[in-house]
């Protein structure tokens, strides 16, 4: 075992994801505390190495089977890197790739896994993770005792800037691709882009967003009126989209879009981690939820526990005055 912390870099369309930098920043902090190095495993085209200036060590593996993410390909590649590097801790995103890989790695690499991690610190030699449980209503502090561990970390948990800052010196290691990559049973067939033609909520400076608290499609008219009065598009949490009340292009969150408006108004949204992932970077968050303990209030700058069916018409009246 080493004192190093290894991050799996994620990329799409030749661009490293923001979350990779967030993980790398935390990896540098923990590795410094343990006297180790911050390492990045980078699978796919080796020219992406130039985007990872912040790592002390980049382990690059370039193989046609790793051009696109598949669980089978990345699992094979990562296990071979872990056997070679033996880091103290592995950091993955708590998103599609990390959730997919984390549990499999935990079994195959024989290491404890902390998922939905919102905070992470070193206590002596031990990583201590704060994890969201039950959609963020309860937090659990977890010690990853032993020689190695894995964390899947929520998007936005740590700033990206530290991961983007160049390392004092950098070593680039070219890892040999394991033979198993020639025999994969899984490959990416195609990427299905969301339908276009609707408003782009990621461009909006102001968003009025609605959740299951709206109760029915007919009631959407109420929040649409507020959105129109403010000149803002209407966005929503996943249940509203899954019910077919608004198009998929309006969904905020993990399996929807990440938005960063100047102001985000949330009505009847509980604040599940998958929703927060898409909107917690908004400059100003104002939430209305009848449940005072709803997790949305943990990220909101202003909040109201009024019934949205009272508050929204009152706001519309005020704006029209
Ligand atoms: C892999 C995965 C991906 C996911 N991706 C997404 C995603 O992209 N986006 C997303 O949003 N979710 C996503 N989810 C779902 C997520 O876990 C939650 O289920 C969802 O966000 C809950 O939506 P909600 O807050 O609208 O509903 P609920 O959790 O049911 O909350 C409704 C809230 O409305 C409040 N309320 C009820 N009536 C009123 C009223 N009259 N006035 C005011 N408040 C009221 C309630 O107190 C409650 O807090 C994903 C889940 C998984 C597993």
XYZ file of N, CA, C and O and ligand atoms in Angstrom, residues 211-213 237-239 251-256 268-272 274-275 288-291 294 306-309, ligand 1:
165
model
N -41.455 20.874 -8.403
C -41.293 19.450 -8.088
C -42.627 18.767 -7.854
O -43.694 19.322 -8.137
N -42.552 17.575 -7.289
C -43.739 16.736 -7.095
C -44.801 17.419 -6.232
O -45.975 17.074 -6.286
N -44.357 18.410 -5.441
C -45.300 19.144 -4.605
C -46.396 19.827 -5.402
O -47.426 20.214 -4.845
N -38.037 19.020 -11.339
C -37.358 17.824 -10.829
C -37.828 16.623 -11.664
O -38.784 16.720 -12.443
N -37.179 15.506 -11.441
C -37.426 14.341 -12.305
C -38.863 13.798 -12.275
O -39.395 13.424 -13.330
N -39.517 13.739 -11.095
C -40.872 13.171 -11.115
C -41.822 13.922 -12.054
O -42.699 13.309 -12.669
N -35.459 19.086 -17.354
C -35.096 18.397 -16.097
C -33.752 18.860 -15.552
O -32.730 18.834 -16.232
N -33.757 19.224 -14.276
C -32.537 19.632 -13.573
C -32.052 18.449 -12.734
O -32.843 17.826 -12.036
N -30.761 18.156 -12.799
C -30.225 17.122 -11.905
C -29.316 16.138 -12.593
O -28.956 16.305 -13.753
N -28.975 15.131 -11.828
C -28.009 14.112 -12.264
C -28.322 13.557 -13.644
O -27.460 13.485 -14.495
N -29.570 13.119 -13.842
C -29.906 12.532 -15.145
C -30.577 13.560 -16.047
O -31.133 13.219 -17.081
N -30.524 14.829 -15.631
C -31.028 15.930 -16.451
C -29.889 16.872 -16.754
O -28.790 16.446 -17.096
N -41.862 23.126 -4.116
C -42.294 21.739 -3.932
C -41.249 20.729 -4.374
O -41.577 19.667 -4.897
N -39.964 21.077 -4.150
C -38.854 20.167 -4.476
C -38.165 19.809 -3.162
O -37.786 20.700 -2.396
N -37.974 18.500 -2.902
C -37.433 18.097 -1.593
C -35.935 18.375 -1.461
O -35.438 18.659 -0.374
N -35.196 18.270 -2.582
C -33.746 18.480 -2.519
C -32.976 17.172 -2.391
O -31.990 17.096 -1.651
N -33.419 16.161 -3.132
C -32.679 14.885 -3.173
C -31.300 15.142 -3.779
O -31.140 16.064 -4.588
N -29.679 13.830 -6.093
C -29.632 13.828 -7.562
C -30.161 15.144 -8.130
O -29.785 15.543 -9.230
N -31.047 15.807 -7.406
C -31.526 17.120 -7.862
C -30.499 18.198 -7.523
O -30.146 19.019 -8.381
N -39.267 26.927 -1.585
C -40.551 26.882 -0.892
C -40.926 25.420 -0.711
O -41.031 24.671 -1.688
N -41.075 25.009 0.549
C -41.415 23.609 0.826
C -42.114 23.558 2.187
O -41.615 24.131 3.165
N -43.246 22.901 2.263
C -44.014 22.863 3.518
C -43.300 22.058 4.612
O -43.653 22.172 5.779
N -42.329 21.239 4.196
C -41.563 20.457 5.178
C -40.304 21.236 5.573
O -39.358 21.342 4.790
N -36.914 19.659 4.953
C -36.543 19.185 3.602
C -35.093 19.580 3.307
O -34.668 20.700 3.607
N -44.158 28.031 3.542
C -45.555 28.246 3.141
C -45.978 27.190 2.129
O -45.134 26.622 1.421
N -47.284 26.984 2.028
C -47.838 26.131 0.970
C -47.635 26.852 -0.365
O -47.953 28.040 -0.491
N -47.080 26.141 -1.353
C -46.819 26.803 -2.640
C -48.102 27.307 -3.289
O -48.094 28.279 -4.054
N -49.234 26.647 -2.973
C -50.499 27.073 -3.575
C -50.992 28.402 -2.991
O -51.867 29.036 -3.545
C -29.852 7.515 -10.830
C -30.863 8.579 -10.439
C -30.897 9.755 -11.150
C -31.796 10.761 -10.773
N -31.779 11.927 -11.467
C -32.563 12.944 -11.045
C -32.503 14.218 -11.699
O -31.789 14.434 -12.687
N -33.277 15.212 -11.207
C -34.117 15.045 -10.135
O -34.797 16.004 -9.750
N -34.203 13.843 -9.533
C -33.465 12.795 -9.966
N -33.576 11.587 -9.359
C -34.690 11.376 -8.411
C -34.388 11.889 -7.022
O -33.792 10.868 -6.256
C -35.706 12.314 -6.308
O -36.595 11.214 -6.304
C -36.394 13.507 -6.954
O -35.465 14.570 -7.135
C -37.529 13.973 -6.056
O -38.235 14.983 -6.715
P -39.107 16.012 -5.908
O -38.244 16.756 -4.947
O -39.879 16.797 -6.908
O -40.158 15.062 -5.153
P -40.283 14.666 -3.632
O -39.020 14.147 -3.105
O -41.495 13.812 -3.538
O -40.543 16.050 -2.893
C -41.709 16.814 -3.032
C -41.592 17.918 -1.998
O -42.685 18.814 -2.141
C -43.049 19.274 -0.843
N -44.431 19.727 -0.943
C -45.527 18.940 -1.083
N -46.626 19.721 -1.188
C -46.210 21.010 -1.110
C -46.874 22.255 -1.158
N -48.203 22.328 -1.327
N -46.142 23.388 -1.041
C -44.787 23.330 -0.876
N -44.103 22.168 -0.811
C -44.800 21.022 -0.949
C -42.851 18.084 0.059
O -42.642 18.494 1.401
C -41.621 17.420 -0.547
O -40.425 17.812 0.114
C -32.695 10.567 -9.701
C -32.657 9.363 -9.002
C -31.750 8.377 -9.354
C -31.715 7.117 -8.546
